[in-house]
XYZ file of C-alpha atoms in Angstrom:
739
model
C 50.106 2.947 -1.124
C 52.189 0.276 -2.749
C 53.109 0.993 -6.324
C 51.624 -1.366 -8.875
C 54.799 -1.649 -10.936
C 57.031 -1.880 -7.873
C 54.968 -4.683 -6.397
C 55.089 -6.525 -9.719
C 58.883 -6.349 -9.675
C 58.971 -7.624 -6.102
C 56.711 -10.541 -6.978
C 58.805 -11.380 -10.015
C 61.986 -11.436 -7.897
C 60.222 -13.665 -5.381
C 59.210 -16.054 -8.144
C 55.497 -15.422 -7.642
C 53.318 -16.963 -10.327
C 50.013 -17.648 -8.524
C 46.660 -17.157 -10.200
C 43.277 -16.842 -8.609
C 40.494 -18.237 -10.804
C 38.047 -15.692 -12.123
C 40.263 -12.649 -11.451
C 41.010 -11.777 -15.069
C 40.194 -8.087 -15.531
C 41.846 -7.165 -18.837
C 40.572 -8.756 -22.054
C 43.100 -10.860 -23.896
C 42.717 -8.629 -26.951
C 43.999 -5.599 -25.034
C 47.703 -5.088 -25.324
C 50.688 -3.694 -27.205
C 52.099 -6.052 -29.780
C 55.892 -6.286 -29.642
C 58.057 -7.161 -32.587
C 60.728 -9.828 -32.272
C 63.395 -7.096 -32.092
C 61.512 -5.420 -29.246
C 61.221 -8.734 -27.434
C 64.983 -9.086 -27.606
C 65.375 -5.463 -26.534
C 63.049 -6.038 -23.588
C 65.394 -8.705 -22.271
C 68.328 -6.302 -22.505
C 66.381 -3.562 -20.743
C 65.294 -5.928 -17.970
C 68.951 -6.831 -17.379
C 69.705 -3.191 -16.536
C 66.773 -2.948 -14.122
C 67.783 -3.333 -10.483
C 65.680 -0.921 -8.406
C 66.507 -0.330 -4.754
C 64.283 0.848 -1.924
C 64.595 4.559 -2.661
C 61.383 6.483 -3.325
C 61.157 9.319 -5.828
C 58.246 11.760 -5.646
C 57.693 11.508 -9.373
C 54.302 13.255 -9.375
C 55.671 16.574 -8.080
C 58.721 16.410 -10.331
C 56.561 15.616 -13.363
C 54.392 18.683 -12.666
C 57.472 20.903 -12.665
C 58.783 19.326 -15.865
C 55.432 19.710 -17.630
C 55.321 23.386 -16.611
C 58.759 23.938 -18.192
C 57.864 22.149 -21.422
C 54.542 23.978 -21.719
C 56.288 27.356 -21.473
C 59.241 26.477 -23.716
C 58.037 28.135 -26.936
C 59.267 30.536 -29.572
C 57.632 33.678 -28.124
C 57.119 34.651 -24.525
C 54.558 37.428 -24.981
C 51.981 36.433 -27.600
C 51.951 32.647 -27.204
C 49.659 30.358 -25.288
C 52.493 29.588 -22.911
C 52.496 33.132 -21.605
C 48.857 32.654 -20.607
C 49.516 29.582 -18.455
C 48.605 30.113 -14.781
C 51.468 30.770 -12.398
C 51.751 28.844 -9.120
C 49.637 30.476 -6.427
C 52.288 29.982 -3.738
C 55.722 30.092 -5.338
C 57.583 29.799 -2.024
C 55.621 26.730 -0.995
C 56.222 25.151 -4.399
C 59.963 25.850 -4.234
C 60.161 24.429 -0.738
C 58.390 21.196 -1.675
C 60.370 20.798 -4.905
C 63.717 21.364 -3.214
C 63.144 18.352 -0.981
C 62.350 16.278 -4.087
C 65.279 17.557 -6.157
C 67.849 17.162 -3.376
C 67.871 13.408 -3.880
C 67.665 13.298 -7.679
C 69.379 16.435 -9.034
C 72.648 14.578 -9.519
C 70.913 11.845 -11.525
C 69.141 14.455 -13.690
C 72.387 16.360 -14.421
C 74.239 13.158 -15.147
C 71.614 11.952 -17.633
C 71.482 15.378 -19.304
C 75.249 15.412 -19.709
C 75.353 11.794 -20.871
C 72.814 12.365 -23.638
C 74.334 15.716 -24.674
C 77.890 14.393 -24.840
C 77.124 11.139 -26.650
C 74.792 12.799 -29.151
C 77.582 15.228 -30.119
C 80.122 12.426 -30.484
C 77.891 10.615 -32.964
C 76.789 7.764 -30.742
C 73.867 5.673 -31.902
C 70.457 6.619 -30.416
C 69.879 3.077 -29.157
C 73.295 3.056 -27.516
C 72.590 6.364 -25.768
C 69.186 5.119 -24.587
C 70.672 1.953 -23.113
C 73.333 4.076 -21.443
C 70.556 6.056 -19.722
C 69.032 2.788 -18.499
C 72.411 1.825 -17.046
C 72.765 5.149 -15.214
C 69.236 4.913 -13.814
C 69.252 1.176 -13.042
C 68.427 1.723 -9.342
C 65.166 3.591 -10.093
C 61.762 2.117 -10.859
C 60.297 2.484 -14.364
C 58.296 5.608 -13.598
C 61.344 7.163 -11.918
C 63.609 6.432 -14.894
C 61.167 8.087 -17.264
C 60.447 11.218 -15.219
C 64.126 11.807 -14.431
C 65.046 11.522 -18.122
C 62.217 13.874 -19.074
C 63.541 16.285 -16.407
C 66.980 16.091 -18.029
C 65.386 16.991 -21.357
C 63.453 19.877 -19.751
C 66.741 21.187 -18.382
C 68.244 21.240 -21.876
C 65.134 22.302 -23.800
C 64.021 24.903 -21.257
C 67.421 26.619 -21.286
C 67.376 26.752 -25.089
C 64.009 28.518 -25.276
C 64.711 30.753 -22.276
C 67.660 32.241 -24.163
C 65.509 32.664 -27.278
C 62.746 34.438 -25.359
C 65.023 36.841 -23.466
C 67.672 37.429 -26.162
C 66.343 40.855 -27.093
C 65.469 41.878 -23.545
C 68.406 40.884 -21.427
C 72.111 41.353 -22.151
C 73.095 38.309 -20.121
C 70.710 36.154 -22.158
C 72.064 37.675 -25.369
C 75.678 36.916 -24.426
C 74.885 33.381 -23.325
C 72.927 32.739 -26.528
C 75.905 33.867 -28.595
C 78.261 31.704 -26.550
C 76.027 28.636 -26.969
C 75.470 29.395 -30.686
C 71.668 29.530 -30.297
C 70.349 30.749 -33.689
C 68.136 33.422 -32.119
C 68.134 35.649 -35.222
C 66.970 32.941 -37.619
C 63.223 32.654 -36.998
C 62.817 30.081 -39.791
C 65.178 27.692 -38.018
C 63.554 28.320 -34.639
C 60.071 27.735 -36.044
C 61.337 24.531 -37.609
C 62.635 23.377 -34.213
C 59.392 24.294 -32.454
C 57.026 22.773 -35.020
C 59.165 19.689 -35.577
C 59.343 18.751 -31.905
C 55.965 19.889 -30.532
C 54.011 16.758 -31.527
C 56.736 14.462 -30.258
C 57.053 16.313 -26.932
C 53.301 16.159 -26.436
C 53.338 12.375 -26.910
C 56.353 12.074 -24.584
C 54.441 13.872 -21.843
C 51.311 11.787 -22.437
C 53.127 8.451 -22.221
C 55.025 9.589 -19.118
C 51.804 10.645 -17.404
C 50.260 7.226 -18.155
C 53.266 5.328 -16.806
C 53.215 7.417 -13.610
C 49.457 6.875 -13.238
C 49.866 3.126 -13.709
C 52.532 3.078 -11.028
C 50.119 4.733 -8.591
C 47.284 2.210 -8.990
C 46.402 0.625 -5.632
C 47.737 -2.900 -5.288
C 44.761 -3.676 -3.044
C 42.469 -3.833 -6.062
C 44.891 -4.450 -8.949
C 46.722 -7.699 -8.303
C 49.112 -9.583 -10.523
C 47.175 -12.804 -10.412
C 45.635 -11.853 -13.733
C 47.891 -13.085 -16.550
C 46.628 -10.435 -18.967
C 47.489 -7.647 -16.519
C 50.965 -9.079 -16.013
C 51.403 -9.243 -19.778
C 50.354 -5.625 -20.164
C 52.622 -4.398 -17.358
C 55.491 -6.260 -18.982
C 55.207 -3.863 -21.935
C 55.824 -0.805 -19.722
C 59.641 -1.092 -20.094
C 59.166 -0.876 -23.879
C 57.028 2.247 -23.414
C 59.762 3.724 -21.216
C 62.426 2.766 -23.769
C 60.709 4.487 -26.723
C 59.968 7.598 -24.690
C 63.577 7.905 -23.552
C 64.715 7.259 -27.104
C 62.444 10.090 -28.263
C 64.004 12.338 -25.604
C 67.418 11.404 -26.951
C 66.284 12.360 -30.455
C 65.000 15.738 -29.275
C 68.154 16.589 -27.319
C 70.321 15.443 -30.204
C 68.545 17.797 -32.615
C 68.767 20.763 -30.244
C 72.432 20.100 -29.556
C 73.153 19.672 -33.249
C 71.693 23.100 -33.965
C 73.695 24.833 -31.242
C 76.886 22.912 -32.037
C 76.803 23.803 -35.742
C 75.693 27.338 -35.044
C 75.393 29.487 -38.151
C 75.997 26.574 -40.488
C 72.417 25.510 -39.614
C 70.972 28.965 -40.233
C 69.437 28.223 -43.606
C 68.485 24.534 -43.185
C 65.223 22.868 -42.197
C 65.043 20.078 -39.663
C 64.428 16.598 -41.013
C 60.982 15.719 -39.646
C 60.988 12.042 -40.617
C 62.504 10.719 -37.379
C 60.388 12.896 -35.071
C 57.223 11.979 -36.988
C 58.022 8.275 -36.771
C 58.698 8.503 -33.047
C 55.558 10.581 -32.435
C 53.423 7.932 -34.151
C 55.145 5.206 -32.162
C 54.482 6.978 -28.872
C 50.891 7.724 -29.832
C 50.228 4.012 -30.296
C 51.898 3.286 -26.964
C 49.873 6.018 -25.249
C 46.600 4.710 -26.671
C 47.435 1.252 -25.339
C 48.349 2.573 -21.883
C 45.282 4.814 -21.734
C 43.012 1.858 -22.539
C 44.799 -0.206 -19.905
C 44.198 2.550 -17.355
C 40.527 2.749 -18.300
C 40.060 -0.981 -17.800
C 41.983 -0.932 -14.530
C 39.917 1.953 -13.165
C 36.739 0.160 -14.181
C 37.935 -2.911 -12.310
C 38.873 -0.814 -9.267
C 35.440 0.800 -9.289
C 33.798 -2.628 -9.439
C 35.925 -3.855 -6.529
C 35.159 -0.775 -4.438
C 31.480 -1.005 -5.338
C 31.500 -4.658 -4.309
C 32.996 -3.735 -0.933
C 30.512 -0.887 -0.466
C 27.658 -3.174 -1.487
C 28.631 -5.737 1.146
C 28.897 -2.990 3.763
C 25.442 -1.670 2.786
C 23.886 -5.127 3.120
C 25.601 -5.504 6.489
C 24.310 -2.096 7.578
C 20.732 -3.144 6.859
C 21.255 -6.345 8.811
C 22.366 -4.364 11.884
C 20.143 -2.805 14.561
C 20.310 0.997 14.859
C 18.951 3.560 17.311
C 17.685 5.732 14.442
C 17.636 5.808 10.635
C 20.451 8.281 9.940
C 23.215 5.769 9.146
C 20.906 3.985 6.730
C 19.743 7.156 4.979
C 23.272 8.570 4.749
C 24.476 5.326 3.162
C 21.657 5.377 0.589
C 21.668 9.088 -0.227
C 25.382 9.774 -0.159
C 25.859 13.453 0.731
C 29.557 13.625 -0.328
C 30.181 17.380 -0.100
C 26.442 18.100 0.008
C 25.393 19.092 3.506
C 21.858 19.514 2.157
C 21.200 16.553 -0.181
C 17.399 16.921 -0.154
C 14.985 19.475 -1.540
C 11.826 20.267 0.398
C 8.985 19.912 -2.087
C 6.851 22.625 -0.449
C 9.446 25.355 0.174
C 11.896 24.250 -2.587
C 14.726 24.831 -0.112
C 17.692 22.504 0.304
C 17.589 20.607 3.599
C 19.711 18.149 5.550
C 18.913 14.465 5.973
C 18.296 15.234 9.629
C 14.711 16.273 8.758
C 14.022 12.523 8.401
C 15.568 11.470 11.705
C 13.460 8.882 13.580
C 10.615 9.124 11.077
C 9.030 6.464 8.919
C 10.435 7.177 5.451
C 8.813 6.118 2.185
C 11.447 5.959 -0.544
C 9.769 6.426 -3.920
C 12.431 4.943 -6.202
C 12.115 5.284 -9.979
C 13.964 6.179 -13.134
C 13.081 9.328 -15.052
C 10.444 7.520 -17.145
C 7.921 7.374 -14.315
C 4.390 7.843 -15.667
C 2.680 11.171 -15.092
C -0.523 9.255 -14.339
C 1.249 7.413 -11.551
C 2.721 10.599 -10.105
C -0.617 12.369 -10.359
C -2.496 9.686 -8.390
C 0.301 9.350 -5.821
C 0.353 13.128 -5.314
C -3.435 13.171 -4.864
C -3.247 10.454 -2.181
C -0.323 12.221 -0.470
C -1.997 15.652 -0.515
C -5.319 14.341 0.819
C -3.500 12.549 3.615
C -1.501 15.647 4.505
C -4.604 17.830 4.541
C -6.502 15.409 6.769
C -3.700 15.507 9.342
C -3.399 19.297 9.713
C -3.200 20.309 13.353
C -4.482 23.405 15.116
C -1.079 24.990 14.546
C -1.585 24.721 10.773
C 1.168 22.133 10.451
C 0.741 18.642 9.083
C 1.336 15.837 11.566
C 1.933 13.060 9.055
C 3.448 9.939 10.617
C 5.771 9.473 7.648
C 7.763 11.393 5.023
C 8.131 10.623 1.320
C 11.463 10.988 -0.521
C 11.773 10.622 -4.287
C 15.016 8.821 -5.186
C 15.663 9.369 -8.923
C 17.775 6.707 -10.629
C 19.820 7.286 -13.788
C 21.856 4.226 -14.668
C 24.537 4.609 -15.858
C 24.920 7.980 -14.141
C 27.369 9.122 -16.853
C 24.350 9.508 -19.130
C 23.016 12.230 -16.832
C 26.156 14.381 -17.123
C 26.214 13.984 -20.899
C 22.528 14.690 -21.472
C 21.025 18.149 -20.855
C 17.642 16.655 -21.798
C 17.860 14.189 -18.892
C 18.764 17.031 -16.540
C 15.767 19.058 -17.738
C 13.550 15.995 -17.400
C 14.667 15.506 -13.798
C 13.931 19.140 -12.941
C 10.538 18.996 -14.678
C 9.562 15.835 -12.779
C 10.490 17.073 -9.329
C 9.187 20.640 -9.744
C 5.546 19.817 -8.804
C 6.393 17.187 -6.174
C 5.222 18.279 -2.701
C 7.430 15.756 -0.874
C 11.200 15.602 -0.377
C 13.391 14.785 -3.372
C 17.049 13.820 -3.628
C 18.752 16.927 -4.986
C 20.435 15.125 -7.890
C 20.578 11.585 -9.319
C 24.358 11.864 -8.892
C 23.915 11.602 -5.111
C 22.823 7.976 -5.547
C 26.007 5.951 -5.938
C 26.295 3.142 -8.471
C 26.617 0.495 -5.735
C 23.450 1.850 -4.078
C 21.549 1.302 -7.332
C 22.961 -2.225 -7.473
C 21.861 -2.732 -3.867
C 18.336 -1.600 -4.761
C 18.257 -4.039 -7.655
C 19.555 -6.940 -5.558
C 17.715 -6.444 -2.291
C 14.605 -4.513 -3.296
C 14.292 -5.902 -6.845
C 14.197 -2.439 -8.387
C 13.991 -2.752 -12.178
C 13.386 0.880 -13.256
C 9.635 0.737 -12.623
C 8.647 2.674 -9.466
C 8.791 0.960 -6.084
C 7.978 2.351 -2.634
C 10.370 1.067 0.031
C 9.257 1.774 3.596
C 11.879 2.286 6.323
C 10.756 2.508 9.935
C 12.199 5.138 12.353
C 15.182 2.841 13.072
C 15.903 2.300 9.374
C 14.507 -1.245 9.253
C 12.725 -2.372 6.085
C 9.000 -2.366 6.883
C 8.115 -3.104 3.240
C 10.187 -3.681 0.128
C 7.407 -2.236 -2.012
C 4.288 -0.706 -0.515
C 2.976 0.817 -3.750
C 0.334 -1.883 -4.115
C -0.903 -1.125 -0.580
C -1.018 2.597 -1.382
C -3.039 1.968 -4.541
C -5.531 -0.300 -2.746
C -5.999 1.440 0.612
C -4.099 4.727 0.411
C -2.480 5.937 3.622
C -4.886 3.780 5.642
C -2.262 1.075 5.039
C 0.234 2.844 7.367
C 2.668 1.586 8.680
C 2.714 -0.553 5.495
C 3.810 -3.775 7.160
C 2.802 -7.301 6.178
C 0.746 -7.581 9.347
C -1.163 -4.424 8.432
C -1.728 -5.736 4.900
C -3.180 -9.004 6.205
C -5.365 -7.097 8.660
C -6.791 -4.921 5.882
C -7.558 -7.935 3.677
C -9.494 -9.592 6.488
C -11.929 -6.673 6.282
C -12.442 -6.952 2.522
C -14.830 -8.998 0.391
C -14.995 -9.101 -3.383
C -17.622 -6.442 -4.033
C -17.949 -3.468 -6.318
C -16.938 -1.267 -3.386
C -13.491 -2.864 -3.416
C -13.165 -2.514 -7.198
C -13.979 1.219 -7.429
C -13.163 2.537 -3.943
C -11.278 5.816 -4.006
C -11.473 6.213 -7.780
C -14.752 7.842 -8.729
C -17.417 9.234 -6.375
C -20.052 9.024 -9.142
C -19.751 5.245 -9.496
C -19.464 4.847 -5.737
C -22.738 6.746 -5.267
C -24.483 4.352 -7.680
C -23.949 1.492 -5.264
C -27.269 0.771 -3.614
C -29.421 -2.400 -3.607
C -31.855 -1.069 -6.233
C -29.261 -0.228 -8.881
C -27.755 -2.521 -11.511
C -24.260 -1.533 -12.636
C -22.188 -2.547 -15.641
C -18.440 -1.822 -15.663
C -17.028 -2.665 -19.056
C -13.862 -2.258 -21.094
C -12.249 -2.893 -24.456
C -10.826 -1.096 -27.472
C -13.531 -1.835 -30.098
C -15.830 1.171 -30.360
C -18.351 -0.678 -32.550
C -18.650 -3.441 -29.942
C -19.066 -0.802 -27.236
C -21.885 0.877 -29.173
C -23.747 -2.412 -29.730
C -23.275 -3.578 -26.146
C -24.248 -0.331 -24.366
C -27.293 0.332 -26.539
C -28.568 -3.256 -26.195
C -27.903 -3.347 -22.438
C -29.725 -0.070 -21.846
C -32.643 -1.367 -23.948
C -32.941 -4.503 -21.765
C -32.939 -2.415 -18.597
C -35.570 -0.042 -19.927
C -37.819 -2.878 -21.034
C -37.334 -4.702 -17.726
C -38.027 -1.479 -15.798
C -34.761 -1.572 -13.835
C -32.264 1.211 -13.207
C -29.016 0.396 -14.988
C -25.830 2.472 -14.729
C -22.845 1.843 -17.008
C -19.214 2.992 -16.887
C -16.423 2.514 -19.417
C -13.073 1.797 -17.707
C -10.729 1.502 -20.700
C -8.033 -1.121 -21.098
C -5.100 -2.324 -19.029
C -2.404 -2.072 -21.706
C -1.054 1.493 -21.679
C 0.287 1.103 -25.232
C -3.340 1.710 -26.309
C -3.472 4.961 -24.363
C -4.262 7.300 -27.263
C -6.794 4.908 -28.772
C -8.545 4.504 -25.400
C -8.628 8.289 -24.949
C -10.424 8.679 -28.277
C -12.892 5.885 -27.422
C -13.570 7.468 -24.032
C -14.300 10.807 -25.706
C -16.710 9.071 -28.131
C -18.463 7.278 -25.268
C -19.112 10.594 -23.533
C -19.954 12.484 -26.725
C -22.482 9.842 -27.840
C -23.838 9.490 -24.304
C -23.226 5.741 -24.408
C -22.294 5.633 -20.719
C -20.242 7.248 -18.006
C -16.505 7.424 -18.746
C -13.544 9.117 -17.101
C -12.192 12.202 -18.827
C -8.898 11.928 -16.927
C -6.571 9.205 -18.284
C -4.993 8.987 -14.824
C -8.212 7.515 -13.394
C -8.229 4.724 -15.965
C -4.581 4.021 -15.149
C -5.457 3.974 -11.448
C -8.356 1.537 -11.968
C -6.087 -1.039 -13.593
C -3.177 -0.343 -11.235
C -5.443 -1.143 -8.257
C -6.590 -4.422 -9.823
C -2.985 -5.471 -10.506
C -2.018 -4.390 -6.987
C -4.727 -6.583 -5.484
C -3.456 -9.568 -7.452
C 0.187 -8.883 -6.490
C -0.751 -8.367 -2.850
C -2.564 -11.690 -2.683
C 0.334 -13.493 -4.379
C 2.880 -11.984 -1.959
C 0.772 -13.043 0.998
C 0.685 -16.593 -0.394
C -3.097 -16.842 -0.687
C -4.458 -19.872 -2.559
C -5.920 -18.485 -5.773
C -8.300 -21.460 -6.183
C -10.198 -20.572 -3.016
C -9.811 -16.803 -2.868
C -12.743 -14.976 -4.414
C -10.746 -11.759 -4.855
C -8.030 -13.631 -6.754
C -10.578 -15.399 -8.942
C -12.445 -12.203 -9.759
C -9.343 -10.123 -10.515
C -7.934 -12.912 -12.692
C -11.124 -12.965 -14.738
C -11.093 -9.208 -15.373
C -7.393 -9.158 -16.309
C -7.689 -12.219 -18.525
C -10.849 -11.074 -20.338
C -9.261 -7.662 -20.883
C -6.573 -9.416 -22.942
C -9.278 -10.860 -25.205
C -11.014 -7.569 -26.028
C -14.413 -6.520 -24.706
C -15.555 -7.593 -21.235
C -18.093 -6.613 -18.622
C -18.777 -6.853 -14.877
C -22.396 -6.788 -13.708
C -23.375 -6.023 -10.125
C -26.598 -5.470 -8.229
C -25.661 -2.818 -5.779
C -22.288 -3.848 -4.321
C -22.817 -7.564 -5.052
C -20.955 -8.745 -8.166
C -23.234 -11.011 -10.225
C -20.916 -12.019 -13.039
C -17.722 -11.157 -14.904
C -17.659 -12.186 -18.536
C -15.911 -11.566 -21.846
C -17.196 -9.984 -25.057
C -19.997 -12.491 -25.736
C -22.051 -10.555 -23.179
C -22.940 -8.323 -26.127
C -24.661 -11.323 -27.747
C -26.526 -12.072 -24.523
C -28.051 -8.597 -24.235
C -28.716 -8.393 -27.982
C -30.991 -11.488 -27.995
C -32.957 -10.280 -24.972
C -36.284 -9.939 -26.821
C -36.110 -13.449 -28.338
C -34.822 -15.355 -25.312
C -34.538 -14.408 -21.657
C -37.002 -11.496 -21.627
C -39.832 -13.817 -20.637
C -37.887 -15.005 -17.561
C -37.294 -11.554 -16.071
C -40.668 -11.372 -14.239
C -40.093 -14.718 -12.508
C -36.325 -14.862 -12.075
C -35.491 -11.199 -11.893
C -33.257 -9.148 -14.211
C -29.820 -10.423 -13.155
C -30.823 -14.060 -12.654
C -32.528 -14.241 -16.084
C -29.510 -12.681 -17.782
C -27.038 -14.864 -15.896
C -28.843 -18.125 -16.629
C -29.193 -17.440 -20.349
C -25.583 -16.282 -20.629
C -24.148 -19.352 -18.916
C -26.621 -22.010 -20.078
C -27.068 -20.922 -23.678
C -24.458 -18.441 -24.915
C -21.348 -19.910 -23.254
C -22.455 -23.420 -24.186
C -22.373 -22.395 -27.845
C -19.294 -20.143 -27.821
C -17.249 -22.001 -25.217
C -15.009 -20.577 -22.534
C -11.990 -18.622 -23.802
C -8.414 -19.445 -22.844
C -7.248 -17.681 -19.693
C -4.243 -15.418 -20.175
C -2.196 -13.309 -17.715
C 0.805 -11.039 -18.097
C 3.196 -10.313 -15.244
C 5.697 -7.559 -15.925
C 9.309 -8.540 -15.341
C 9.539 -5.857 -12.628
C 7.036 -7.893 -10.584
C 9.668 -10.574 -9.956
C 10.086 -9.823 -6.264
C 7.777 -12.528 -4.967
C 4.926 -11.427 -7.197
C 5.175 -13.911 -10.067
C 3.767 -17.221 -8.840
C 5.582 -20.419 -9.660
C 2.297 -21.890 -10.875
C -1.225 -20.735 -11.587
C -4.495 -22.563 -12.160
C -7.060 -21.529 -14.752
C -10.114 -19.866 -13.196
C -12.366 -21.620 -15.757
C -11.197 -25.255 -15.770
C -8.908 -25.119 -12.674
C -6.123 -26.958 -14.490
C -2.490 -25.767 -14.201
C -1.629 -23.085 -16.747
C 1.497 -23.100 -18.912
C 4.163 -20.445 -18.406
C 5.823 -18.456 -21.207
C 8.073 -15.445 -21.594
C 7.332 -12.730 -24.145
C 8.573 -9.287 -25.150
C 6.284 -6.334 -25.807
C 7.129 -2.849 -27.025
C 4.899 -0.066 -25.773
C 5.342 2.886 -28.132
C 2.498 5.257 -27.415
C 3.008 8.849 -28.562
C 4.118 9.933 -25.108
C 5.715 6.715 -23.986
C 8.555 4.659 -25.331
C 9.476 1.582 -23.375
C 10.412 -2.028 -23.977
C 8.783 -4.467 -21.626
C 9.565 -8.057 -20.782
C 6.686 -10.137 -19.506
C 5.967 -13.545 -18.042
C 2.771 -14.967 -19.537
C 0.424 -17.614 -18.185
């Protein structure tokens, strides 16, 4: 892999100055400000830089150097250094390091001697540093820095080795005396250790960053970006100040040993080391931020490549679905990336081979109501397909794909991890074993191709991995598993069987209401969030039916907006407690009622049906629009829907005795009510404005470009609004398109 810094040098020598538009990856504000003196110094440093083709394995050498510096401390027994792990294979390490050191040992010794000699002769620190650059002119920037740090480790490691073994080994004791190491003056030794520790730590940190920058892949990090080139141009300054800090450290150690016992009762001057440590810390922070931005850019580039490959994979014909599933649910080191919902055992993707797969994709805020209804449909389907062997012969499998974006939030949040486990625990179908198995580019693919926007979608893949449906949830809510194989052709076939009757509205929701449907029964479905209105309406309606001697059934179906969930629950309890009408005790059934109505509307829109001439579209639009206004009601005689109207129906039934009562014997109950409501009440009150909300997640072909009013048939205006749904158990911010 071509080194980033090496390739930059090669381009500079070749006079490369090209720039590709739009490739800037580092903000202009990111960088290390150089003083005018440093700018001049940079020119001098660049003049010494003439790297050849030799390669130095800096990573291995740096590991050895860091090991030496980590263990070079005052005490060998009771310090943290003594607790550092030893290499697991010392012979292997020595063998690999010998091949590295063979080519650079001379350079390391030469630099060590150069710094030691010149520091003792009183040479200026800058002069010594530039001398090191001259000696190492043929190495790249990372090589210069690691070799100089190795020279320091040679000097510093020997110093502390003699200190540690002075009292244990006669050879160490004699050598320490010969080199005038002040082993018996603990105050001086502690001063050396404490004074240099911070600086050495920053030296190691900067060196590690420079080495890491040199290893960045040139495939993704190019030099077309002027900001990146500017940042890389500051690396020589980082190398300079690190080498200068090394010079300062070696000079202080050598000064102590050279002066011997004259230094016994003195403390090291910490001003220079503190200044250099602060300087290197600033440099390290700059380099670390540069690395972070570069890695982010690399990840984006790799994700972009993977995203293109994933799109291409879906546009290719396959003999089965395994390539597709493996690309979506990336196993990495997981040989069993799925959990079987029934046995709770981990299983391989192969259990889905050549099967129709329904991918239930959602974030962790999926509604319990939604899961409850989906599980009920799934379980009933599974039970109905049990064979004589006791096994289910379902023609498809469901897999829950949990999305946490960004995935870093999942690692940082134990609450998210608990939420994931709590959600999947009751699921009887397959689940992806962890949100971390869904790569970032896969999530982006789902957003681009399948229009996933956190709300649940159900993508259907056929046995060859082809997309049978980008979202079959609306088909599931309307027809259940009868919609299999969930294709557009199947959807159109099912609609050809349907008419806009009460059967369609309540099918699969409540057996009680369904059993009411016979030609002799009159049925009111109604909704709203005004309990007083509900009391007046239900009592007046029941009074008209009793007086007219007809059988009237009534059912309260709540309200579409789930932000009113708690309020609707209390109203539903009051309706049952006061025996006003039938009402569902389970909130999930109310959710399902409205989800089916929305699904019918979305299905019709996706199929491109003309809403002006489609009775299902017209009826659903009325219910959804009137629900926005408050109270509303649907009246049917048996399965036949007579009328759908807004809250003024309460006025119609209230004036029964004074108005349309006399027409019931001749016109019949529904005809007399209908005529008075339309000819008298609506003439006085007028028709309300039609109003529809489409959630932003319905973008994928479900939001029509235009819509006509079901009352006046004129084109409706289109708006965008924001709504915050903050029920006690739900916190979500929604964006809606309004008509």
